[in-house]
Short mmCIF file of C-alpha atoms and ligand atoms in Angstrom, two decimals:
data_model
loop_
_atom_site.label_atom_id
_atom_site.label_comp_id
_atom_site.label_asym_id
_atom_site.label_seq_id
_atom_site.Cartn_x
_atom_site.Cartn_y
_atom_site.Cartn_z
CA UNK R 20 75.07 97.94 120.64
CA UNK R 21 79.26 97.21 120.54
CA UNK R 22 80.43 96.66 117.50
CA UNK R 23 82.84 93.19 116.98
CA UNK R 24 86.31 93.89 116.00
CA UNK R 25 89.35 92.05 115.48
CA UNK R 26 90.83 91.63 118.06
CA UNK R 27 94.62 92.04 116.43
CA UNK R 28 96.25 92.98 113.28
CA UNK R 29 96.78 88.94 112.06
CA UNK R 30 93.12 88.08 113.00
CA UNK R 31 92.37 90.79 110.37
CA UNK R 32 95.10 89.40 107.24
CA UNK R 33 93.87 86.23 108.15
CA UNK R 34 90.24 87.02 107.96
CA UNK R 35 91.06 89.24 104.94
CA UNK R 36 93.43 86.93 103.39
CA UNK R 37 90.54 84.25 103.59
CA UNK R 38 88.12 86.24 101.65
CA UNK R 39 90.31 87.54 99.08
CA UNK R 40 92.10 83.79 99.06
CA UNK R 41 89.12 81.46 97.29
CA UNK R 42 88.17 79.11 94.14
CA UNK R 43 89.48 82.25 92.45
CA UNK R 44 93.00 82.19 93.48
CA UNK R 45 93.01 78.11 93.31
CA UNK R 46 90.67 77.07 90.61
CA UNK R 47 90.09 80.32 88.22
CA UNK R 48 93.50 82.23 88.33
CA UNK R 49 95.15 79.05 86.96
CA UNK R 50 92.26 77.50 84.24
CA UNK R 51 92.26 81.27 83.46
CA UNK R 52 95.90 81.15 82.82
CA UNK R 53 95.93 77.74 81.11
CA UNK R 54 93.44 79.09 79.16
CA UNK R 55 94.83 82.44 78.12
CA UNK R 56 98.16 82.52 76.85
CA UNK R 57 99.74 80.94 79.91
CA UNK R 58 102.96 83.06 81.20
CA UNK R 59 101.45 86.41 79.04
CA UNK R 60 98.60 86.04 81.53
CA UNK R 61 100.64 85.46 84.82
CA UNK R 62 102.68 88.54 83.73
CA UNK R 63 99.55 91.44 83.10
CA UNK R 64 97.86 90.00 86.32
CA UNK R 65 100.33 90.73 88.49
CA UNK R 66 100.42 94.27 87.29
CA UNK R 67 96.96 94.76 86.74
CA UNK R 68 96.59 93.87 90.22
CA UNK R 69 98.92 96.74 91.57
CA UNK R 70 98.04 99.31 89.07
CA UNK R 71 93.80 98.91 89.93
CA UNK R 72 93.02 96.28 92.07
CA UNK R 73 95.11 97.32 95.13
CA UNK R 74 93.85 101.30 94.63
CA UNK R 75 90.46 99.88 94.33
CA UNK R 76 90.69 97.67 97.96
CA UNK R 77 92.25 100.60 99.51
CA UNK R 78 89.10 102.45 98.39
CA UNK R 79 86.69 99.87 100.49
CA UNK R 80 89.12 99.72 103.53
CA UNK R 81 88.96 102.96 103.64
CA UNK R 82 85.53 103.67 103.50
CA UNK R 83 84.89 100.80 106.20
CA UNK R 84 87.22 101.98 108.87
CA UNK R 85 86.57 105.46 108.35
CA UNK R 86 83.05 104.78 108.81
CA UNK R 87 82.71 101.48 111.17
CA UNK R 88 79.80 100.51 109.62
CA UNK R 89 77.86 97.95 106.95
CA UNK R 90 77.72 98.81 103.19
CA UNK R 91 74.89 100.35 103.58
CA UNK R 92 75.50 102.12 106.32
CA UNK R 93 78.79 103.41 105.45
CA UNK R 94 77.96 104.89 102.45
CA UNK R 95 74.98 106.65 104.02
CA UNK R 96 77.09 108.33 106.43
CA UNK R 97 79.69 109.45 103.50
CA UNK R 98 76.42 110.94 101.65
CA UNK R 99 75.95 114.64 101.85
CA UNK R 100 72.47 115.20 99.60
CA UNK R 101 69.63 114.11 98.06
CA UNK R 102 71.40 112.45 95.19
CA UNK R 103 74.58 111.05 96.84
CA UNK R 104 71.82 109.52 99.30
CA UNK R 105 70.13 107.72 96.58
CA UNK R 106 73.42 106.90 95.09
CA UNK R 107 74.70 105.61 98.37
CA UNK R 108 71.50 102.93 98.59
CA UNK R 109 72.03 102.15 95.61
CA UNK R 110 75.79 101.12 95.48
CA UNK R 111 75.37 99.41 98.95
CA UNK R 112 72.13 97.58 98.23
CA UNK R 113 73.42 96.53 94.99
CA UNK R 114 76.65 95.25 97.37
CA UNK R 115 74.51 93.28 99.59
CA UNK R 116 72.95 91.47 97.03
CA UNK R 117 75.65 91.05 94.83
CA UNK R 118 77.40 88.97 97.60
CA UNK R 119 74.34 87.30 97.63
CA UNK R 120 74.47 86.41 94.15
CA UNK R 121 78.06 85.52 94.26
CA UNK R 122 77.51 82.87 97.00
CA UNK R 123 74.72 81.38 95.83
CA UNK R 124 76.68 80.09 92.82
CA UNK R 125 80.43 79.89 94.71
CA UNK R 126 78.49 77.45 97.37
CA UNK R 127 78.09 75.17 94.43
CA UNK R 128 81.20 74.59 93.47
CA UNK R 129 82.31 74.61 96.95
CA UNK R 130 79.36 71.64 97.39
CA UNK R 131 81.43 69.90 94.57
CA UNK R 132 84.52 70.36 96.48
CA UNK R 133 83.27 68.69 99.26
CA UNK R 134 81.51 66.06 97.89
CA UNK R 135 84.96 65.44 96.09
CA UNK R 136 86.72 65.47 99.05
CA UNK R 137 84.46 61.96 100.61
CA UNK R 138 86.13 59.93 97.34
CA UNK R 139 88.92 59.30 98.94
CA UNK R 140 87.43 58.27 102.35
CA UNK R 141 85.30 56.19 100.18
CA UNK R 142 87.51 54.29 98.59
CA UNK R 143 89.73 53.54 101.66
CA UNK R 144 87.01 52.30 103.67
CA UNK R 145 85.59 50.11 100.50
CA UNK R 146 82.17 51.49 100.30
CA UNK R 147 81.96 51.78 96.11
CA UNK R 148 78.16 52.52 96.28
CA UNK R 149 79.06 55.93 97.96
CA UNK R 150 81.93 57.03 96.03
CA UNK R 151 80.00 56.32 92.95
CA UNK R 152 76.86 58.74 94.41
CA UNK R 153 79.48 61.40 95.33
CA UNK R 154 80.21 61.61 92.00
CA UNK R 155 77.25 61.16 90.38
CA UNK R 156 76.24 64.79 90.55
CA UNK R 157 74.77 66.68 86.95
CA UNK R 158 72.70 69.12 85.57
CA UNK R 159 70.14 65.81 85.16
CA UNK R 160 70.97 64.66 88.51
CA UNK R 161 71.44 67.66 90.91
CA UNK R 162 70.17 65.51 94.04
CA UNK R 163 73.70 65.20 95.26
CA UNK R 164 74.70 68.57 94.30
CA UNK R 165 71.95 70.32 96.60
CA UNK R 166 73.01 67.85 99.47
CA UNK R 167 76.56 69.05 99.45
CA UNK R 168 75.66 72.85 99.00
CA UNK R 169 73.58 73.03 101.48
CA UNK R 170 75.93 71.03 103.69
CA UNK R 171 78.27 73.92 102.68
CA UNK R 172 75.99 76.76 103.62
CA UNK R 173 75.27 75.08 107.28
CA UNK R 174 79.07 75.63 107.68
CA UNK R 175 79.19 79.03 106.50
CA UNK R 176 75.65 80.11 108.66
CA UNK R 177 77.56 78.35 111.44
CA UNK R 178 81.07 79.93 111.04
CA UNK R 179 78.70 83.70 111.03
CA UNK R 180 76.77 83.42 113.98
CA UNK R 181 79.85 83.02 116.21
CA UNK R 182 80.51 86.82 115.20
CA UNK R 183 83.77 88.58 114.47
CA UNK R 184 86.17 87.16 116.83
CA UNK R 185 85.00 83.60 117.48
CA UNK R 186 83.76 83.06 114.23
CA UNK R 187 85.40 84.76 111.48
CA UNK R 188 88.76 85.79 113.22
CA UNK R 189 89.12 82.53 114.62
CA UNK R 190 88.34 80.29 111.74
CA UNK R 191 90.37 82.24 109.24
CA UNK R 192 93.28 82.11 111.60
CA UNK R 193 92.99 78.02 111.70
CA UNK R 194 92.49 77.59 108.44
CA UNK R 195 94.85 79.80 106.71
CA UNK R 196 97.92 78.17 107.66
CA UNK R 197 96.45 74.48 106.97
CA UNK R 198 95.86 76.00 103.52
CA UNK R 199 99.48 77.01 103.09
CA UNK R 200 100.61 73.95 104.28
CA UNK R 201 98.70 71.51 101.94
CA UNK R 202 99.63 73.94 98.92
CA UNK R 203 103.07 73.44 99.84
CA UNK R 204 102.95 69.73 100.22
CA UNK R 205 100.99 69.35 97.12
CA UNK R 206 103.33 71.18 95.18
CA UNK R 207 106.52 69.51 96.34
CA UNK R 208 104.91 65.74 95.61
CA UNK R 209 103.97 67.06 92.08
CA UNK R 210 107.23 68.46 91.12
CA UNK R 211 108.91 65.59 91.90
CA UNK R 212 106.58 63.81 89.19
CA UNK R 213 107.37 63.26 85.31
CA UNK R 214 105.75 66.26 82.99
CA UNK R 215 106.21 68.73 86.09
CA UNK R 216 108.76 70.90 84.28
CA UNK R 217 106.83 70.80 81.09
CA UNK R 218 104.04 72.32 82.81
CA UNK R 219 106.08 75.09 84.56
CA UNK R 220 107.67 76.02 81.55
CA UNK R 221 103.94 76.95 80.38
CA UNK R 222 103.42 78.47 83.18
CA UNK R 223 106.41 80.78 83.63
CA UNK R 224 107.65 81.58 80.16
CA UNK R 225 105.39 84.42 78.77
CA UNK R 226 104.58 84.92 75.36
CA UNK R 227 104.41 88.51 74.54
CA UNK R 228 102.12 87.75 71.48
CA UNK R 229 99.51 86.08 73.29
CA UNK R 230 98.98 89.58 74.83
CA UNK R 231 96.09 91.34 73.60
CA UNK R 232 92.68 93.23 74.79
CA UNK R 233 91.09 90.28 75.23
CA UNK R 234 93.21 89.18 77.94
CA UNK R 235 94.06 92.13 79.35
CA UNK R 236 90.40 92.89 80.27
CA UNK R 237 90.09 88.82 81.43
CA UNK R 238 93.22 89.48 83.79
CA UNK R 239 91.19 92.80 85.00
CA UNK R 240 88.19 90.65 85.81
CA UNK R 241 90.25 87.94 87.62
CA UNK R 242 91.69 90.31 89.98
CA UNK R 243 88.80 92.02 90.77
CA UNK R 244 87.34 89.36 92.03
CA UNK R 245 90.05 87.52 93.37
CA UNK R 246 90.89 90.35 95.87
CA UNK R 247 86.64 90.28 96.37
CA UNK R 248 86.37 93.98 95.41
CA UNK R 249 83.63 95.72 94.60
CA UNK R 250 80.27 94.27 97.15
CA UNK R 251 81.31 95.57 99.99
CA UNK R 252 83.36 92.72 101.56
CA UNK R 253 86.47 94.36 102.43
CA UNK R 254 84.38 97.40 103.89
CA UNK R 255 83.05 94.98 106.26
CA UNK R 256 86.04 94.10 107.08
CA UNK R 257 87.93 96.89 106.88
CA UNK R 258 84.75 98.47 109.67
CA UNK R 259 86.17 95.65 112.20
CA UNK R 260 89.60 96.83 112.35
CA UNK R 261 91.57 99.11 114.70
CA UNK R 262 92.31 102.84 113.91
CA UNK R 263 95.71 102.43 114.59
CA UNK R 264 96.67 100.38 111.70
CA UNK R 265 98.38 101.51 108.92
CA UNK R 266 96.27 101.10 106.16
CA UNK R 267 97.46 101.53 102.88
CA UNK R 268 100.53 99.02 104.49
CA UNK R 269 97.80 96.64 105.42
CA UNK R 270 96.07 96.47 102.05
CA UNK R 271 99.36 95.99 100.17
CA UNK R 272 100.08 92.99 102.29
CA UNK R 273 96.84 91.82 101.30
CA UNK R 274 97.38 91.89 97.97
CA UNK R 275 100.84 90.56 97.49
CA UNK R 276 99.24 87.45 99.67
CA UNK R 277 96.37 86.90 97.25
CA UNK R 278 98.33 87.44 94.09
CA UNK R 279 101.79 85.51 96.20
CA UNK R 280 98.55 82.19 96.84
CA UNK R 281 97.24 83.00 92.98
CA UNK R 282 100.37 82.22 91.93
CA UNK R 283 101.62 79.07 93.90
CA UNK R 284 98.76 77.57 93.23
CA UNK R 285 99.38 78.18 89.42
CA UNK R 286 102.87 76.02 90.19
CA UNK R 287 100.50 73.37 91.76
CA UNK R 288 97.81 72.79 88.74
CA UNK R 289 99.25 73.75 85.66
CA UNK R 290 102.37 71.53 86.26
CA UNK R 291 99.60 69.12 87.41
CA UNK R 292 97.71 69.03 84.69
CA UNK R 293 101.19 68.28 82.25
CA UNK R 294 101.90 65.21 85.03
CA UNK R 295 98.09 63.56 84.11
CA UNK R 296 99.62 63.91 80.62
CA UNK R 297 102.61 62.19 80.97
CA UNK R 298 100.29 59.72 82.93
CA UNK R 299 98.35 59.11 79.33
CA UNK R 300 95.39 61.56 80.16
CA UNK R 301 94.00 63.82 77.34
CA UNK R 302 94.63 67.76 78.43
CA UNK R 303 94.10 69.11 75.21
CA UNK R 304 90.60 69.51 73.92
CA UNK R 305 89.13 69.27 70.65
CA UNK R 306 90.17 72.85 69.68
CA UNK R 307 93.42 72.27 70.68
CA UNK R 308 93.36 74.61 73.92
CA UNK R 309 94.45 73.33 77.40
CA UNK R 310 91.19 71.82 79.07
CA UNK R 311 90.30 74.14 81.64
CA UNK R 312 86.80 74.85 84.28
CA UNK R 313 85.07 71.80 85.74
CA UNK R 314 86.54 69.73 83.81
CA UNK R 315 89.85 70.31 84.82
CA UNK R 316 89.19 70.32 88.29
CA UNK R 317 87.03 67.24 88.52
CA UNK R 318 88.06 65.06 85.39
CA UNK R 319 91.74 65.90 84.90
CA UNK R 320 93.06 66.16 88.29
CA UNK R 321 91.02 63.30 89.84
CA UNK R 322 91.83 60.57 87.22
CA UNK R 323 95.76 61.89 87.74
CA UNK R 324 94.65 61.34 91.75
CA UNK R 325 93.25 57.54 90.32
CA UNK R 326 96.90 56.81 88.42
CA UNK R 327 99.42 57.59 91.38
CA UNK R 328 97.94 54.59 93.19
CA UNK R 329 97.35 54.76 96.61
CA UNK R 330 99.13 57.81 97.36
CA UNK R 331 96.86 59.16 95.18
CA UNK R 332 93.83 59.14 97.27
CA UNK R 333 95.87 60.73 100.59
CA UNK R 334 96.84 63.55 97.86
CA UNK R 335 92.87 63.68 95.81
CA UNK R 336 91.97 64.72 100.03
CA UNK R 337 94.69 66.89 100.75
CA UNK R 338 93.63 68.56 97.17
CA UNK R 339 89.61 68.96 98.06
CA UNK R 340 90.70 69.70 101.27
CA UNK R 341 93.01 72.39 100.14
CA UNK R 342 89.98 73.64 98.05
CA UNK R 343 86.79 72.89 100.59
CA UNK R 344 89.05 75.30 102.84
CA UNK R 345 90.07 78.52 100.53
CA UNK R 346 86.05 78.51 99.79
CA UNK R 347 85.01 78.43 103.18
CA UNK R 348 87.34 80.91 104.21
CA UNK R 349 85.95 83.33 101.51
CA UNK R 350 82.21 82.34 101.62
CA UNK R 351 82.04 83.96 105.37
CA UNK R 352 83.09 87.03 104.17
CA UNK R 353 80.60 86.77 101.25
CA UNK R 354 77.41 86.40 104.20
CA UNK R 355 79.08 88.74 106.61
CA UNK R 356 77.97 91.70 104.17
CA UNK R 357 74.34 90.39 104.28
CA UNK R 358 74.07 89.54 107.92
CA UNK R 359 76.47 92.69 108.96
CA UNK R 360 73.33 95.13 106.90
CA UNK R 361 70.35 93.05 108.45
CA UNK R 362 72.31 93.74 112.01
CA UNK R 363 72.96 97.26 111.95
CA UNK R 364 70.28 99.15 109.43
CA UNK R 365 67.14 96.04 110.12
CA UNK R 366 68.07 95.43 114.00
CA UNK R 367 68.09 91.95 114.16
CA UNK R 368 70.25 89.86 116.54
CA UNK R 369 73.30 88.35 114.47
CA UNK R 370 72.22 85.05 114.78
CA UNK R 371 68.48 85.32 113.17
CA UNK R 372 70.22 87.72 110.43
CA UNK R 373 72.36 84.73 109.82
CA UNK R 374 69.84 82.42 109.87
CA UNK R 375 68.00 84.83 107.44
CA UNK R 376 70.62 85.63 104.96
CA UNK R 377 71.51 82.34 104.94
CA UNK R 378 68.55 80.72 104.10
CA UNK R 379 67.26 83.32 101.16
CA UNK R 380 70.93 82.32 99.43
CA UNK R 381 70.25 79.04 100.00
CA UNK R 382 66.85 78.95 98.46
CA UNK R 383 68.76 80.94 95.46
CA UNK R 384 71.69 78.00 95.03
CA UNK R 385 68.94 75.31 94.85
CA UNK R 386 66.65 77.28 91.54
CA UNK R 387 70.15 77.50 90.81
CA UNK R 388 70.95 73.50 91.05
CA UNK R 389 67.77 72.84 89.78
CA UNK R 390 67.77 74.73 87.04
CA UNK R 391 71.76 74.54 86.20
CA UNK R 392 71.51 75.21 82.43
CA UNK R 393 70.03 77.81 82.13
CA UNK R 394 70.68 79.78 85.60
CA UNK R 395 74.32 79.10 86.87
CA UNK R 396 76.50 81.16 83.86
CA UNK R 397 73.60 83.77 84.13
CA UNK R 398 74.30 84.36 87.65
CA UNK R 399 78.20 84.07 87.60
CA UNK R 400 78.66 86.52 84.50
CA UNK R 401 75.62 88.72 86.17
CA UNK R 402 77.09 88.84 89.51
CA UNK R 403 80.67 88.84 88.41
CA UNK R 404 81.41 90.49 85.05
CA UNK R 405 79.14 93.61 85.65
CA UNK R 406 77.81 93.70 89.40
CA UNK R 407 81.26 93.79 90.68
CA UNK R 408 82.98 95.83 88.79
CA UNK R 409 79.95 98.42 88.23
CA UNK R 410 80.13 98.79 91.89
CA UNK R 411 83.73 99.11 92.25
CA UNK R 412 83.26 102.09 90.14
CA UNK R 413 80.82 103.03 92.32
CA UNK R 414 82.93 102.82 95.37
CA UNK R 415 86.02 104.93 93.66
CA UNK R 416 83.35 107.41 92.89
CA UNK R 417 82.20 108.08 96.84
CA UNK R 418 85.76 108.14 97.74
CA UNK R 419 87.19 110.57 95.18
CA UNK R 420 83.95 112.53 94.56
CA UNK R 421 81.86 112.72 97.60
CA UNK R 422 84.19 112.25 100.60
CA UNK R 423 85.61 115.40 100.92
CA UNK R 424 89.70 115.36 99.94
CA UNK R 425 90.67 116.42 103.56
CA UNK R 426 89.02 114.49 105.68
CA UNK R 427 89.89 111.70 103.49
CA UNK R 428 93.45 112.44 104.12
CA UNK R 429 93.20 112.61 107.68
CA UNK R 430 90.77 109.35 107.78
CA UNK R 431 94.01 107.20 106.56
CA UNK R 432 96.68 108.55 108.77
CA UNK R 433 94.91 108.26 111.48
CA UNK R 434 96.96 105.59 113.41
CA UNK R 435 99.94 106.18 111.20
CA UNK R 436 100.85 110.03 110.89
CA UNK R 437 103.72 108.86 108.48
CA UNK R 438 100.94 108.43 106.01
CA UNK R 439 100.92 111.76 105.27
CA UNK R 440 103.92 112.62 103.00
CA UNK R 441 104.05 109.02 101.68
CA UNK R 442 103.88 108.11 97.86
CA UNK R 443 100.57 106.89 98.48
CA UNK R 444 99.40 109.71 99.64
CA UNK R 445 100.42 111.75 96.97
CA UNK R 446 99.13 109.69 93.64
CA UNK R 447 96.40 107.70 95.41
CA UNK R 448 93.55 110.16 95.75
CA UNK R 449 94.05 111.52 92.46
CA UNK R 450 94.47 108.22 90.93
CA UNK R 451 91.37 106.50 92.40
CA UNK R 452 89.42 109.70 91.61
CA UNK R 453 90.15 109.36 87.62
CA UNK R 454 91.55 106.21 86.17
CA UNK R 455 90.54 103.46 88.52
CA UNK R 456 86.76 104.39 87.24
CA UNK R 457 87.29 105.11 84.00
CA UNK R 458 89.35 101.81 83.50
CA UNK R 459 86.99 99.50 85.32
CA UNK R 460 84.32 100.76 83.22
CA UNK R 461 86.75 99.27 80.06
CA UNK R 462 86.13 95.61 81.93
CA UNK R 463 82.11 96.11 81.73
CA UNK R 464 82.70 95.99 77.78
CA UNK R 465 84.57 92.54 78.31
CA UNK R 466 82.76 89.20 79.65
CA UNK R 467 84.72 87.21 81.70
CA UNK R 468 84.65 83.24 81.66
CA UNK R 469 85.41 82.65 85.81
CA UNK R 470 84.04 78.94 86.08
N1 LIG D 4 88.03 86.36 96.43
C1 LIG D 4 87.30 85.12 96.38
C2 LIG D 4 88.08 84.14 95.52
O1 LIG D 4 89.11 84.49 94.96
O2 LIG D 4 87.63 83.00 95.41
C3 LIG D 4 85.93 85.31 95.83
C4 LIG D 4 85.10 86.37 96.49
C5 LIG D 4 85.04 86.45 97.88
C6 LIG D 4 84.41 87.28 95.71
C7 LIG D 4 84.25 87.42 98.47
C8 LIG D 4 83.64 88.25 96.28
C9 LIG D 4 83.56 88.31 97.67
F1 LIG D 4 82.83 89.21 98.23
#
């Protein structure tokens, strides 16, 4: 059967982008940061994200290209024994249903995005009853919440079953730039409001003493999943792209455009969140710490939305919209490992491994919704805190272990010969061999807060 591809080097940033461009870069980068020592945080992000992230993407690029093939798949075809065989079923089982785990939860809070994003049309068209539903949504009252993750899903399933270049390619390529575009806009209209500058100050000026382990390891976290390492999501992706690429140029554009969205959308919400103040809402909570999570996102920011007037309810929609976007974008690349495995290694067509995937995550976001207490933190630290990086480690580990050094070499310069005597070259097998695992493995002794 052919294989999709991208059909050209944007279709795959923009597809990549999307993934790696999410709730995390949007919503968790800057709560993290709001919560965490604001500036101090901004400042060992950025280099955490060069020093292990990028080596760590490069890794699962690598792998996918070289091998044009699912997790699974790929990492059979790297094996050379009994053991690496195991190990290799292992790591990309453990992928597949880590991105399973990952959207079952991030389809929630993309649900809440959209249900947040009908306020607005709600109140301009007068009908109270609804915008009071579409924020009625609670741990007591998940009714709505199911509605608008499932609503959610049905985009995602719909978005997969066109396939790489219709669906994906296509989609990512639309949506993208709108993204940009209402980040931009939002940010201008809130910097020309009072409390902006108070906020940026926050944000910008780092405090060395509010750098310690703690958020060191929290700043690891963020960036591993920001850049959706670790379940096999940029090997997909990295298996639908051209052998003449560059690689290790491609994957540090990636990365300076997740960490370049991370943080402009830090100079959106932060300074945001110092506006509501100057608009008389609370920011602070009782211990004294910025409020950050859900309650930033849907208490803070809309009653700011409520005290701008009307204007506020064209911005509240460009917000969701800005949000129900970046998920989407990223949730397709969360099923794609799913439905790309059930494809190639089960033999199903890509539409009833769509409809497949799709529906077992969906059945695993509503005992989820249903059961929000005690299940939702489980499954985010679970999925997030260990799964991911445990399998990053376990990614680094075929590439500097089992794939033998040479054709390793001669995998990445394929398609760009230059390659060859470049820095990269020289530090990065080495590098990804030794430290990248042995300093992931200091995150799995840290839990990270993401939602
Ligand atoms: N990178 C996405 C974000 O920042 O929201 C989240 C994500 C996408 C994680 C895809 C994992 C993944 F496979």
């Amino acid at each position: 059967m052919q294989r999709g591809q991208f059909s050209s080097r944007f279709g795959f940033l923009m597809a990549a982008a999307g993934s790696a461009v999410g709730l995390g870069n949007i919503w968790s980068f800057p709560t993290n940061t709001a919560e965490s020592g604001g500036g101090a945080f901004v400042a060992v992000y950025l280099i955490l994200t060069f020093l292990l992230a990028y080596p760590a993407l490069m890794a699962e690029l690598t792998i996918g290209r070289h091998t044009q093939s699912n997790v699974v798949g790929a990492l059979d075809k790297l094996a050379n024994g009994t053991a690496s065989r195991i190990a290799a079923r292992t790591v990309g089982l453990g992928g597949v249903i880590t991105a399973a785990m990952i959207l079952s939860f991030y389809a929630i809070v993309a649900g809440w995005m959209l249900s947040y994003l009908f306020v607005p049309v709600a109140q301009i068209t007068g009908l109270t009853g609804v915008e009071a539903w579409l924020t009625s949504g609670s741990p007591d009252n998940p009714g709505n919440w199911w509605f608008f993750t499932a609503i959610f899903s049905a985009l995602t399933m719909l978005i997969i079953m066109k396939g790489i270049e219709n669906g994906i390619e296509k989609w990512s390529s639309r949506l993208m730039p709108s993204l940009l575009t209402l980040l931009v806009v939002l940010i201008i209209y809130v910097m020309t409001q009072p409390g902006a500058m108070t906020g940026l100050q926050v944000y910008l000026v780092p405090n060395i003493a509010d750098i310690n382990t703690d958020l060191l390891l929290n700043a690891l976290g963020q960036s591993f999943f920001s850049l959706s390492l670790g379940v096999g999501t940029m090997l997909v992706y990295g298996s639908y792209l051209s052998k003449q690429e560059n690689l290790p140029k491609l994957g540090a554009s990636l990365a300076l455009i997740d960490v370049g969205i991370a943080f402009t959308a830090g100079l959106l919400i932060i300074p945001a969140l110092f506006v509501a103040q100057a608009a008389g809402t609370e920011i602070y909570n009782e211990a004294g710490s910025l409020i950050a999570g859900p309650d930033l996102i849907l208490q803070v920011l809309p009653s700011l939305f409520d005290s701008m007037g009307s204007i506020g309810m064209i911005v509240a929609f460009a917000f969701f919209a800005l949000m129900s976007i970046a998920a989407l974008t990223s949730s397709i690349s969360m099923l794609e490992v799913p439905v790309s495995y059930l494809i190639e290694q089960r033999g199903m067509t890509r539409v009833r491994a769509t409809q497949v995937a799709g529906s077992l995550i969906l059945a695993l976001s509503s005992l989820i919704v249903f059961n929000f207490g005690a299940l939702f933190g489980l499954v985010v630290d679970t999925a997030t805190v260990w799964l991911q990086p445990l399998l990053g480690v376990g990614l680094c580990i075929f590439v500097g272990w089992i794939w033998h050094r040479n054709s390793l070499i001669e995998s990445i310069a394929e398609g760009a010969p230059e390659v060859r005597n470049s820095l990269f070259m020289k530090i990065w097998p080495t590098y990804v061999k030794f430290f990248c695992p042995a300093l992931i493995l200091l995150v799995l002794a840290q839990t990270v807060n993401l939602f």
